[in-house]
């Protein structure tokens, strides 16, 4: 067996070399032999060799093999199109330039897919597409330290033996949530899957009772009914979209019930004729039926969110557990302001049982995430947010603090080529958190004139090699909301906007 394995590995390397050699040869090798010497159409004759294409793409900072692969794919597509349409008089001139343009565009897209820092001028604080919560300095330093060295990840310094991964952060999270116990997995979706697989996959007891008003979709790909189904649980929906009573829940309970689940609506809100039982009532009902009551809180606010101006109240893990939830789960990178993680807190027996699930091993966090989470939770416990939790600092910024920065930038960039104004706008928390909360904010508004449009400017700023800047096009202007721009980025913004004006 080991011998066979080795053969496979070396075969893979041979194949790899051949790919490179072929790629640098004439494009004809991509075709079956019979086709190679068939007389070429004008269109086919215009196609440059892969070798030439690769030589001309020196401006791209990409591994050579990737450039070769892209060039080969496009050349073979173009050749196939030329063969399929040999007499297409309307498109005979597939010129070298056009193929080169295609390859260049594909490489630009490929390069743009790399993870790199951006300046977030959207005003959306927990922007899921931009990585949600930026981490505080303490967390960043701790990640670097852990990454570059060996660590106590699973080592017990007192005993000198193997220790428990995450032992400190679990205690710290339990304290932060007012819980008996806590643990961490990859993200909140994973936390919910783990909970469902543990409680709702026993024979005869698979039903998860949940209100129809909570069968929500959160962001891309997280739909509560689908997560339930994928976890092996059965959905037992009760009530209506806007009204669910305690009686609705009670009538759904049976010997098949595995748990009562409440899912926070997160990214939308309902007003008007809306009713749902209080958490305390649901927990009492669950206790009567001897089933667990679990709340997916999503955002995981650990502070009173009503102070943010929207007047919106998010249940905190502490309040949800005090109201009787047996377990809560929430994200690490939403209102907690830490790294991507899914936190589970609540009854000790349940948390320990979840950790014994074989599936837990597949969902556990790595040492870098645990390091960042430790630092973030420590900052919360020490009352050091907002200083150590940038998302919190951004939520608390006032118009008075933002306006002088906007004025400074506007003064620095205004020129005959660039009309800029201090604009007033409203920022959002984002990440599916506090959808009704709008924070009064200040922006640098760029007003296009002549042949330029706000969209063109937005694209130019996104594709900046020196560092992308993401703004919002609104009311035919490009708006850069300063709430989510770090003050240390103001000068970079000025440089970028001056360059924009000069193009
Ligand atoms: C955001 C959210 C999730 C998903 O959290 P991730 O950490 O992104 O997996 C799950 N449930 C609710 C209610 C949410 O708001």
Tab-separated table of N, CA and C in Angstrom, residues 183 185 190-202 231 344 349-364:
chain	number	residue	atom	x	y	z
A	183	UNK	N	-19.051	26.703	25.172
A	183	UNK	CA	-18.037	26.163	24.280
A	183	UNK	C	-18.099	26.902	22.941
A	185	UNK	N	-17.594	26.649	18.547
A	185	UNK	CA	-17.380	25.920	17.288
A	185	UNK	C	-17.132	26.928	16.169
A	190	UNK	N	-22.827	26.330	12.540
A	190	UNK	CA	-22.301	25.047	13.023
A	190	UNK	C	-22.830	24.752	14.427
A	191	UNK	N	-22.943	25.795	15.239
A	191	UNK	CA	-23.459	25.617	16.603
A	191	UNK	C	-24.879	25.057	16.549
A	192	UNK	N	-25.682	25.625	15.650
A	192	UNK	CA	-27.067	25.179	15.546
A	192	UNK	C	-27.132	23.744	15.025
A	193	UNK	N	-26.312	23.430	14.035
A	193	UNK	CA	-26.290	22.061	13.496
A	193	UNK	C	-25.901	21.071	14.599
A	194	UNK	N	-24.890	21.414	15.377
A	194	UNK	CA	-24.439	20.526	16.457
A	194	UNK	C	-25.569	20.288	17.463
A	195	UNK	N	-26.243	21.369	17.830
A	195	UNK	CA	-27.339	21.258	18.802
A	195	UNK	C	-28.465	20.386	18.234
A	196	UNK	N	-28.816	20.626	16.980
A	196	UNK	CA	-29.894	19.854	16.365
A	196	UNK	C	-29.511	18.380	16.241
A	197	UNK	N	-28.282	18.135	15.825
A	197	UNK	CA	-27.854	16.733	15.671
A	197	UNK	C	-27.850	16.015	17.013
A	198	UNK	N	-27.529	16.743	18.061
A	198	UNK	CA	-27.502	16.088	19.370
A	198	UNK	C	-28.910	15.825	19.912
A	199	UNK	N	-29.765	16.834	19.833
A	199	UNK	CA	-31.062	16.712	20.506
A	199	UNK	C	-32.173	16.165	19.604
A	200	UNK	N	-32.006	16.267	18.298
A	200	UNK	CA	-33.162	15.978	17.442
A	200	UNK	C	-32.896	14.878	16.424
A	201	UNK	N	-32.004	13.973	16.751
A	201	UNK	CA	-31.808	12.874	15.808
A	201	UNK	C	-31.977	11.515	16.493
A	202	UNK	N	-32.567	11.555	17.689
A	202	UNK	CA	-32.841	10.273	18.329
A	202	UNK	C	-34.123	9.695	17.737
A	231	UNK	N	-29.708	18.606	9.265
A	231	UNK	CA	-29.213	18.063	10.536
A	231	UNK	C	-29.933	16.779	10.910
A	344	UNK	N	-21.697	28.598	22.128
A	344	UNK	CA	-22.827	27.895	22.735
A	344	UNK	C	-22.676	28.051	24.238
A	349	UNK	N	-24.693	20.225	31.740
A	349	UNK	CA	-24.842	18.858	31.209
A	349	UNK	C	-25.013	18.884	29.691
A	350	UNK	N	-25.757	19.872	29.205
A	350	UNK	CA	-25.981	19.949	27.759
A	350	UNK	C	-24.697	20.320	27.014
A	351	UNK	N	-23.991	21.325	27.541
A	351	UNK	CA	-22.758	21.756	26.872
A	351	UNK	C	-21.758	20.594	26.843
A	352	UNK	N	-21.642	19.885	27.961
A	352	UNK	CA	-20.703	18.764	27.998
A	352	UNK	C	-21.121	17.658	27.036
A	353	UNK	N	-22.425	17.421	26.960
A	353	UNK	CA	-22.910	16.384	26.035
A	353	UNK	C	-22.594	16.772	24.591
A	354	UNK	N	-22.762	18.057	24.282
A	354	UNK	CA	-22.465	18.510	22.909
A	354	UNK	C	-20.999	18.298	22.586
A	355	UNK	N	-20.143	18.547	23.582
A	355	UNK	CA	-18.708	18.409	23.332
A	355	UNK	C	-18.305	16.946	23.148
A	356	UNK	N	-19.141	16.035	23.633
A	356	UNK	CA	-18.839	14.606	23.469
A	356	UNK	C	-19.334	14.073	22.129
A	357	UNK	N	-20.152	14.834	21.451
A	357	UNK	CA	-20.632	14.434	20.119
A	357	UNK	C	-19.448	14.236	19.178
A	358	UNK	N	-19.422	13.125	18.441
A	358	UNK	CA	-18.311	12.939	17.493
A	358	UNK	C	-18.228	14.112	16.509
A	359	UNK	N	-19.381	14.682	16.206
A	359	UNK	CA	-19.434	15.761	15.234
A	359	UNK	C	-18.726	17.024	15.732
A	360	UNK	N	-18.645	17.181	17.033
A	360	UNK	CA	-18.009	18.376	17.608
A	360	UNK	C	-16.587	18.530	17.074
A	361	UNK	N	-15.901	17.400	16.953
A	361	UNK	CA	-14.510	17.390	16.490
A	361	UNK	C	-14.375	18.021	15.098
A	362	UNK	N	-15.422	17.849	14.293
A	362	UNK	CA	-15.371	18.367	12.923
A	362	UNK	C	-15.662	19.864	12.862
A	363	UNK	N	-16.158	20.404	13.958
A	363	UNK	CA	-16.589	21.808	13.947
A	363	UNK	C	-15.704	22.694	14.814
A	364	UNK	N	-14.674	22.111	15.413
A	364	UNK	CA	-13.907	22.868	16.399
A	364	UNK	C	-13.092	23.991	15.734
